[in-house]
Coordinates of C-alpha atoms in Angstrom, one line a residue:
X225 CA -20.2 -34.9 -7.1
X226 CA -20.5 -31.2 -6.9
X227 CA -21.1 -31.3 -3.3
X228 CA -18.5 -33.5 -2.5
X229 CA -15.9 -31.1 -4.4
X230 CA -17.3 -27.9 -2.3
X231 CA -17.4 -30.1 0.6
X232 CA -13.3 -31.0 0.3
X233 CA -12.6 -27.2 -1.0
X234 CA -14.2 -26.0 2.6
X235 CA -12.2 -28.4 4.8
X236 CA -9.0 -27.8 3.6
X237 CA -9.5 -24.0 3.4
X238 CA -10.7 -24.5 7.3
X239 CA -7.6 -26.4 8.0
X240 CA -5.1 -24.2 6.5
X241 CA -6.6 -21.3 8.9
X242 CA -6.6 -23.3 11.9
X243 CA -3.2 -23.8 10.5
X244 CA -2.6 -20.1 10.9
X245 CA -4.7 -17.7 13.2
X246 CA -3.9 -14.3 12.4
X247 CA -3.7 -11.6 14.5
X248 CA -5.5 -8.2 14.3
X249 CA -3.0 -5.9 15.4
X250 CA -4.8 -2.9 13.9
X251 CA -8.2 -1.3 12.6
X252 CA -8.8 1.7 10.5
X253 CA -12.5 2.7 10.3
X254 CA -13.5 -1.0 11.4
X255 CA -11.5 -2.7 8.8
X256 CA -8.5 -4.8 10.2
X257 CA -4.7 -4.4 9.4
X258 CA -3.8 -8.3 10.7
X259 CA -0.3 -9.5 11.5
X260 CA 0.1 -11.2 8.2
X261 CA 0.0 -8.0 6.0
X262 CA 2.7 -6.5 8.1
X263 CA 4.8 -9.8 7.7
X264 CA 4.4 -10.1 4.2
X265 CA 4.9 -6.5 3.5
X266 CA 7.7 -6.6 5.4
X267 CA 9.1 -8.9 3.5
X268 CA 8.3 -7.9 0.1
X269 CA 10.6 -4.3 1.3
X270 CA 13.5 -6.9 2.4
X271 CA 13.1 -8.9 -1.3
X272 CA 12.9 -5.6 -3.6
X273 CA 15.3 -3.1 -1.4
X274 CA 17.3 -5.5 1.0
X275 CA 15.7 -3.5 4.0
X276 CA 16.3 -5.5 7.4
X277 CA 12.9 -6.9 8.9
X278 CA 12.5 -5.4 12.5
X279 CA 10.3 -4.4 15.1
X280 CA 10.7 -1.1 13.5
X281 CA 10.6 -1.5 10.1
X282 CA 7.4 -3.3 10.8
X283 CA 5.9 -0.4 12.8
X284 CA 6.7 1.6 10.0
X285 CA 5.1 -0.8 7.5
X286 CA 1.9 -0.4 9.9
X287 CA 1.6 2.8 9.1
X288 CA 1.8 3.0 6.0
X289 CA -0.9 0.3 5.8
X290 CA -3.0 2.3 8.0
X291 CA -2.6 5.4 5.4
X292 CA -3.1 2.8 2.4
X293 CA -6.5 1.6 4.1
X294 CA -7.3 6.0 4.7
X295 CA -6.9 5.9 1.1
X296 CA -8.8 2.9 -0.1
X297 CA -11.8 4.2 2.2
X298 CA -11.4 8.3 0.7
X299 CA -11.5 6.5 -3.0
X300 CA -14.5 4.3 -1.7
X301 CA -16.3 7.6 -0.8
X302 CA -16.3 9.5 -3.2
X303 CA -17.2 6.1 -5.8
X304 CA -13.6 6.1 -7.5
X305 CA -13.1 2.7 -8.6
X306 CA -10.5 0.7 -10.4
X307 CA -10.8 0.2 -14.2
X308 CA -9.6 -3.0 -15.2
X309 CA -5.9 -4.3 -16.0
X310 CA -4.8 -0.7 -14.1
X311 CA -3.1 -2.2 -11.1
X312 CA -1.0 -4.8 -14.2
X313 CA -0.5 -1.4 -16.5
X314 CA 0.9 0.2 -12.9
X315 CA 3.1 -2.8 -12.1
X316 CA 4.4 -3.1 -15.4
X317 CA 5.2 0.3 -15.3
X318 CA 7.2 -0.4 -12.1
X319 CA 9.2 -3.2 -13.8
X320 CA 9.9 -1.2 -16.8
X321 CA 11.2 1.8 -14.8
X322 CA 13.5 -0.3 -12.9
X323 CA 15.0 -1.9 -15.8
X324 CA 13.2 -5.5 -15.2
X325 CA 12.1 -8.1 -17.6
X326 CA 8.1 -8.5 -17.3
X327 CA 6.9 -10.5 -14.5
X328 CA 9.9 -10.4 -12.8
X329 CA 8.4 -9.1 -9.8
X330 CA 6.1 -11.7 -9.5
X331 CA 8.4 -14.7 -9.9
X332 CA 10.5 -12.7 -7.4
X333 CA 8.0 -12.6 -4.9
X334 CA 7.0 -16.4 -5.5
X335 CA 10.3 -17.1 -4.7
X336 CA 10.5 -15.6 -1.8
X337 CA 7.1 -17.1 -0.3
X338 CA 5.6 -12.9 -0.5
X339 CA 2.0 -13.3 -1.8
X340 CA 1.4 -11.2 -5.1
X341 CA -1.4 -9.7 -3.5
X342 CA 0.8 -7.4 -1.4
X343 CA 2.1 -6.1 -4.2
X344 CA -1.3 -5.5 -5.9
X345 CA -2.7 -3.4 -2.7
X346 CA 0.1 -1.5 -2.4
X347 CA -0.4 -0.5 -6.1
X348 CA -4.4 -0.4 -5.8
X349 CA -4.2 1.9 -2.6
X350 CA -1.5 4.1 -4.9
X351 CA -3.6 4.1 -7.9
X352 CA -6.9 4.8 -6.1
X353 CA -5.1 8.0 -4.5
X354 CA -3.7 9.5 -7.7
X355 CA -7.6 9.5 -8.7
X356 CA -8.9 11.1 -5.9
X357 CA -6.1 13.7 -6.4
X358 CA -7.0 14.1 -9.3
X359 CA -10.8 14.4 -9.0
X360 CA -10.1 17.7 -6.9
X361 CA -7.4 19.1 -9.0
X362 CA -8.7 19.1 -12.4
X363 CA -5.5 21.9 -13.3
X364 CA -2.5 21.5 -12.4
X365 CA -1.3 23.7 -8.9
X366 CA -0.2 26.9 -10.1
X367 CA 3.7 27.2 -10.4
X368 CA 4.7 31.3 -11.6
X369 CA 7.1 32.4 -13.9
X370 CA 8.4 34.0 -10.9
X371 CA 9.1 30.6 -9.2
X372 CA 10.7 28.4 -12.4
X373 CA 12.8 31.2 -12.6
X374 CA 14.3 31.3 -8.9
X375 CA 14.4 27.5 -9.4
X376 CA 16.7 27.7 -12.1
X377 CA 19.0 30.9 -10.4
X378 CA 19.1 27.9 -7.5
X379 CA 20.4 24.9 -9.3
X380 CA 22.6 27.6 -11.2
X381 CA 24.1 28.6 -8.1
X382 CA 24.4 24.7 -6.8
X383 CA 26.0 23.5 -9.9
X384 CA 29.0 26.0 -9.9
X385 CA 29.7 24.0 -6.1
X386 CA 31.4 21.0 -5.7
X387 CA 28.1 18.2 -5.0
X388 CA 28.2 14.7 -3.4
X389 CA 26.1 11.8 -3.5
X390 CA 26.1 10.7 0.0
X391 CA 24.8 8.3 2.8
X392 CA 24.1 9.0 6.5
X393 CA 23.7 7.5 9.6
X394 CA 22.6 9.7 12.6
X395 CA 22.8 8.7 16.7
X396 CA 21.7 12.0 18.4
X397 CA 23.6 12.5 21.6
X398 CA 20.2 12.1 23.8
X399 CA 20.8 12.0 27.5
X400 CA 23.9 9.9 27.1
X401 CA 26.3 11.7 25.1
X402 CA 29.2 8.8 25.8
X403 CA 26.8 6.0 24.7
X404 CA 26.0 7.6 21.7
X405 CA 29.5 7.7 20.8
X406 CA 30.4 4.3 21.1
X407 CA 27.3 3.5 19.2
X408 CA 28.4 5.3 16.2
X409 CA 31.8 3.6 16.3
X410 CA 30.3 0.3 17.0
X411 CA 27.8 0.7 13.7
X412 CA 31.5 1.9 12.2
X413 CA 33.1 -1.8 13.1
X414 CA 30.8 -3.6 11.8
X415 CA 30.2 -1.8 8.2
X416 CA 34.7 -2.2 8.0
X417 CA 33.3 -6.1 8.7
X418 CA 31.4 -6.1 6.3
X419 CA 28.0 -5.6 7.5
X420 CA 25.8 -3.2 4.8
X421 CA 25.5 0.6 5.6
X422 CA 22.1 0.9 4.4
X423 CA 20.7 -1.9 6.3
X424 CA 22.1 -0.6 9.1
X425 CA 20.7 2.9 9.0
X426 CA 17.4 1.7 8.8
X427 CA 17.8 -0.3 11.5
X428 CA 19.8 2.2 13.8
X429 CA 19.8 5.9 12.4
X430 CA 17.4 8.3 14.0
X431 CA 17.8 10.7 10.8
X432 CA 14.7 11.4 8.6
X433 CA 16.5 9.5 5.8
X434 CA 16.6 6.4 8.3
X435 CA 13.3 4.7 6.2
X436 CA 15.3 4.9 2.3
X437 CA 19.2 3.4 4.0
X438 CA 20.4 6.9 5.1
X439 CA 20.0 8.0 1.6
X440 CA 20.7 12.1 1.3
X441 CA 20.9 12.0 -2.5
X442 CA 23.3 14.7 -4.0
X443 CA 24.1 17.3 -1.7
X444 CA 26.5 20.6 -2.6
X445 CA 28.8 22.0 -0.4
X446 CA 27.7 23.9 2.2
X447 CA 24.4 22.1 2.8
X448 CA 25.1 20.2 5.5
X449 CA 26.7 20.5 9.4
X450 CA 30.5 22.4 9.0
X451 CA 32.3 19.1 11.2
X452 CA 30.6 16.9 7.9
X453 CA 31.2 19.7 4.9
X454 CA 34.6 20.0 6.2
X455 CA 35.6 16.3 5.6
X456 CA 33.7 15.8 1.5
X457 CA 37.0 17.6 -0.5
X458 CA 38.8 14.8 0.9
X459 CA 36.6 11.6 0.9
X460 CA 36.8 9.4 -2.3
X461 CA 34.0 7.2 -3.5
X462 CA 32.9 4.7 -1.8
X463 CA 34.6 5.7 1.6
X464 CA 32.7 5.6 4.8
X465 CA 33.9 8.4 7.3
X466 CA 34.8 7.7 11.2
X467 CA 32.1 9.3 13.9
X468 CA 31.8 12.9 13.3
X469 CA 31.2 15.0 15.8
X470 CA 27.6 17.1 15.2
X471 CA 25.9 19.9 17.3
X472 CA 23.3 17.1 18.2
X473 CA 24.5 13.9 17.4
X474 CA 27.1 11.6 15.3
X475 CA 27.0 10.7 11.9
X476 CA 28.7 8.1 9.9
X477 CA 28.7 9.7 6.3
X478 CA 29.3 7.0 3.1
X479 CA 30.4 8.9 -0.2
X480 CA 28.7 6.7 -2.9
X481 CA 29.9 9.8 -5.5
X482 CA 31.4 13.5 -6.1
X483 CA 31.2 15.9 -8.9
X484 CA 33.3 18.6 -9.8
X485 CA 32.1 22.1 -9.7
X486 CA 31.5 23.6 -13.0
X487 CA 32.6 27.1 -14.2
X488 CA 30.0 27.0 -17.0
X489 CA 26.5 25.7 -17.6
X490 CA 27.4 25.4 -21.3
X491 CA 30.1 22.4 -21.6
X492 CA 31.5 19.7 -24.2
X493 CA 29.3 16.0 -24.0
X494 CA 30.4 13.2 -25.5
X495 CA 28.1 10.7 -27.2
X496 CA 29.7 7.2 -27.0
X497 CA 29.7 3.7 -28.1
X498 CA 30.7 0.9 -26.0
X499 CA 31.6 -2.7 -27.4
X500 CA 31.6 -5.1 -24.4
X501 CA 33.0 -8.7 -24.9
X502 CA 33.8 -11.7 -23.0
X503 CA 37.5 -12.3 -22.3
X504 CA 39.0 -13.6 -24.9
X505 CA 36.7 -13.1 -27.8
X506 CA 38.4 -9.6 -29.0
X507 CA 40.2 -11.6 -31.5
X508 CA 37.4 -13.0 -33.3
X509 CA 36.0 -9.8 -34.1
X510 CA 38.8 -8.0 -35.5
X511 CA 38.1 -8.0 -39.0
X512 CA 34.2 -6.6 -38.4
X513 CA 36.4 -4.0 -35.8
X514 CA 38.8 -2.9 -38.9
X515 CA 35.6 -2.6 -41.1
X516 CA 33.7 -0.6 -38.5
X517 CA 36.7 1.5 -37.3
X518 CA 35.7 5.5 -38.5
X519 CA 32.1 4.6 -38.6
X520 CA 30.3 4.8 -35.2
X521 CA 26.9 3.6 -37.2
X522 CA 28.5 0.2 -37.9
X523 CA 30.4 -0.3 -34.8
X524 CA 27.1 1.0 -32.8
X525 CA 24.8 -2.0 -34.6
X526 CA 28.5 -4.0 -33.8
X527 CA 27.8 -3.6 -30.3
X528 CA 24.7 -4.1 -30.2
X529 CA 24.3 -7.3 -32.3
X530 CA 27.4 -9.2 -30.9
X531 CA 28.1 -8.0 -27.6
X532 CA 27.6 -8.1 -24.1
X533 CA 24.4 -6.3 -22.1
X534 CA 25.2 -2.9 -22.0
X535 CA 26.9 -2.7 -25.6
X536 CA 25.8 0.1 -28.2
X537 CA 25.8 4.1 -27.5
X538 CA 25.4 5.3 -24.0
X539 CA 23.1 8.7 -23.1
X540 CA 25.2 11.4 -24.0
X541 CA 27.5 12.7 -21.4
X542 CA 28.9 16.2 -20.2
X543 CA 32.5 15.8 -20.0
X544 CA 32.5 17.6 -16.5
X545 CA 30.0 14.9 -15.3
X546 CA 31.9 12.3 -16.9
X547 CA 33.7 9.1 -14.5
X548 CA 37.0 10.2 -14.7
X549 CA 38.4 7.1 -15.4
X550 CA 36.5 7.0 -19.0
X551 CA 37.3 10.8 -19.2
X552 CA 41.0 9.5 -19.2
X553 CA 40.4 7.0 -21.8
X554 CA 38.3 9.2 -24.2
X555 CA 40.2 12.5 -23.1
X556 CA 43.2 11.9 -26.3
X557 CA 41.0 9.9 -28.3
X558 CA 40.6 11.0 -32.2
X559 CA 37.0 11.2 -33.2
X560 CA 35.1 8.1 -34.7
X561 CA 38.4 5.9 -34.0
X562 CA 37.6 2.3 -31.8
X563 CA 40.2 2.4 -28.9
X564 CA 41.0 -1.0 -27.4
X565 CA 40.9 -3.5 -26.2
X566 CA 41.0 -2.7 -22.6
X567 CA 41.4 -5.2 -20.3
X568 CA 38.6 -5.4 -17.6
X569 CA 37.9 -8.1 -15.0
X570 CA 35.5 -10.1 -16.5
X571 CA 35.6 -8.8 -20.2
X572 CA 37.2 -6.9 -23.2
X573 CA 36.0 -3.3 -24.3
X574 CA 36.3 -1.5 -27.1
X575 CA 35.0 2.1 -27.0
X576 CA 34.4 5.2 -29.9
X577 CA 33.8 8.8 -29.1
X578 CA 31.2 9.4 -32.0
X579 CA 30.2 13.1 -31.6
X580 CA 30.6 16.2 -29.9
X581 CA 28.7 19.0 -28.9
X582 CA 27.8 21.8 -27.0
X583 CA 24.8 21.7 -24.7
X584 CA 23.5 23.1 -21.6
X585 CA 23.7 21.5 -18.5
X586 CA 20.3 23.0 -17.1
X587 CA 17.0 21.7 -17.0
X588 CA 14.8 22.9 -19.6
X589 CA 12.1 25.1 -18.1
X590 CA 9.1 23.8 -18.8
X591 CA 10.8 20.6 -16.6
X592 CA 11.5 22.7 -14.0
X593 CA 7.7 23.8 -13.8
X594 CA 6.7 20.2 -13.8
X595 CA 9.3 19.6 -10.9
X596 CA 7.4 22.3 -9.4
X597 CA 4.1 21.6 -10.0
X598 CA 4.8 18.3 -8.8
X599 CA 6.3 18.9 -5.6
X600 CA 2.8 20.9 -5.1
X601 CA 0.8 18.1 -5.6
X602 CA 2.7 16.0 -3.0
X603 CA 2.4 19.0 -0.9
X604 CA -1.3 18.9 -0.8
X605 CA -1.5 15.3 -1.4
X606 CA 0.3 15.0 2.4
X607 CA -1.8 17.5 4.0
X608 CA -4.9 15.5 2.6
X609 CA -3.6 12.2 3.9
X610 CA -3.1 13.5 7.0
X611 CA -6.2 15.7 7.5
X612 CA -8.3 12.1 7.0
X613 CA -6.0 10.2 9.0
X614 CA -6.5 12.0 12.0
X615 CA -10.2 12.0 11.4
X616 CA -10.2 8.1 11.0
X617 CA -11.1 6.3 13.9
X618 CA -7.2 4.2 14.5
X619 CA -7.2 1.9 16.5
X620 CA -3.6 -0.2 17.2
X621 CA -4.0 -3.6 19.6

């Protein structure tokens, strides 16, 4: 019987591979990067960031799986191994730092026909990296007082400047300064369509931040080209500018936020409660309300008993950094009093400002030397990478 079972196992695994020839489109060191792990990684970067499969997102997923294979092979070499149930503890930690329920990455893969295994390489090759890393850096690189403290005159000087969180998408001019114009306002028409800006920049920008959606993260004034630091002061969030005019090129620039400058790193913060509701529930909470109103420990366990996600006491906020449109509903509100209800789209909310302080809007210093430390390590962790990979014998079919 046993032999009838392993005989039936065998022909259907050799049918579904007849089924399916893959392709080697790729070797690193004699082992094979095949057209299927470019597929399915490039379609497990579509499910879990929306980016657009193309030709060149898929040359840029070979890459990286030609540096993932560098690393799996360093690790190999010097006899760093996996321990067991690292690769879950890492993915877990991946769900948990993006707000997800366990296993929701895996029913999100299954769902979208992505083998878990891509996942788990892409976390073994990460894993196995950090060790090696590790193994040759037993003490942290060394980050001087010096340093933390010109860090920290920097972000001093940044934060008393108007910052914006921002998008970009870059056509250089090339040889065809024309055509690259009417790219840009082509890519223009068809995000006013309705077609996503960050798709589109990974699909058409030629900036460095083309592989993250255009993503420039918060910028302050006087960062960037004068034609785009010009236009900021007048852009609201979640406006898209026309083609601007650079030295080298056009960019479409999407404000996603803004923050005021400050005058002082020492401000007001808020701490405050949030009671969210579905419409037309206020009512039958009123009486708990009137018991709870003046006591933000009551009306915090309120929220977070009875209402909807997101209920209880937010992170404490700067008022500078606040949205301004709760800074306009808190700005008049008495202390430890429940305002509401205000009338949103889909529900009621009730909110309390339950404390005040003073605090300092700077990191701490001992954070800024981790920052630094950090940015060390990925330093030397990119010189490494790239010191093997152009010793690895590559070769792309």
């Amino acid at each position: 019987m046993k032999k009838i079972i392993f005989a039936i196992i065998g022909l259907s695994l050799s049918l579904s591979f007849s089924a399916r020839a893959f392709e080697i489109i790729a070797t690193v060191n004699d082992e094979v990067i095949s057209d299927y792990d470019v597929d399915m990684r490039s379609k497990m970067m579509h499910a879990l960031m929306k980016t657009p499969v193309t030709e060149e997102t898929k040359a840029q997923v070979l890459e990286t799986l030609i540096l993932e294979k560098v690393k799996k092979q360093e690790a190999a070499s010097k006899g760093i191994i996996l321990e067991e149930g690292e690769v879950e503890e890492g993915i877990s930690f991946l769900e948990k730092q993006n707000g997800m329920e366990p296993g929701s990455l895996q029913r999100l893969l299954k769902e979208s026909d992505i083998s878990f295994d891509t996942l788990e390489n892409q976390m073994t090759s990460d894993i196995l990296w950090l060790k090696v890393l590790r193994s040759e850096n037993e003490k942290p690189p060394v980050v001087t007082e010096q340093e933390v403290k010109a860090r920290l005159e920097k972000i001093k000087k940044e934060m008393m400047k108007p910052s914006y969180l921002l998008a970009e998408i870059y056509v250089p001019f090339g040889t065809d300064k024309k055509a690259a114009e009417e790219q840009a306002q082509s890519l223009f028409d068809r995000i006013v369509k309705g077609e996503v800006f960050p798709e589109l920049a990974v699909q058409f920008s030629k900036g460095k931040t083309a592989s993250i959606g255009g993503d420039l993260g918060w910028v302050s004034k006087g960062s960037l080209e004068k034609a785009i630091d010009g236009i900021l002061e007048q852009m609201e969030p979640g406006q898209m500018s026309k083609p601007i005019e650079g030295k080298e090129g056009y960019y479409l620039i999407l404000m996603r936020d803004k923050q005021k400058a400050l005058t002082s790193t020492e401000v007001e913060a808020w701490s405050v409660a949030q009671f969210l509701l579905p419409k037309g529930e206020a009512a039958r909470f009123s009486d708990q309300l009137a018991k709870a109103d003046g006591n933000p420990q009551s009306f915090t366990s309120l929220a977070m008993r009875e209402g909807l996600k997101g209920s209880g006491l937010m992170p404490e906020m700067p008022v500078p950094r606040m949205p301004d449109q709760l800074y306009e509903l808190l700005k008049d509100a008495p202390m430890k009093k429940i305002i509401g209800p205000i009338e949103a789209e889909d529900f009621d909310l009730f909110l309390m400002k339950c404390d005040k302080r003073v605090v300092s809007v700077l990191p701490k210093l001992e954070v800024i030397k981790q920052q630094l430390e950090m940015e060390k390590m990925e330093q030397k962790s990119n010189e490494k990478l790239q010191d093997l990979r152009k010793k690895a014998v590559i070769e792309k079919k």
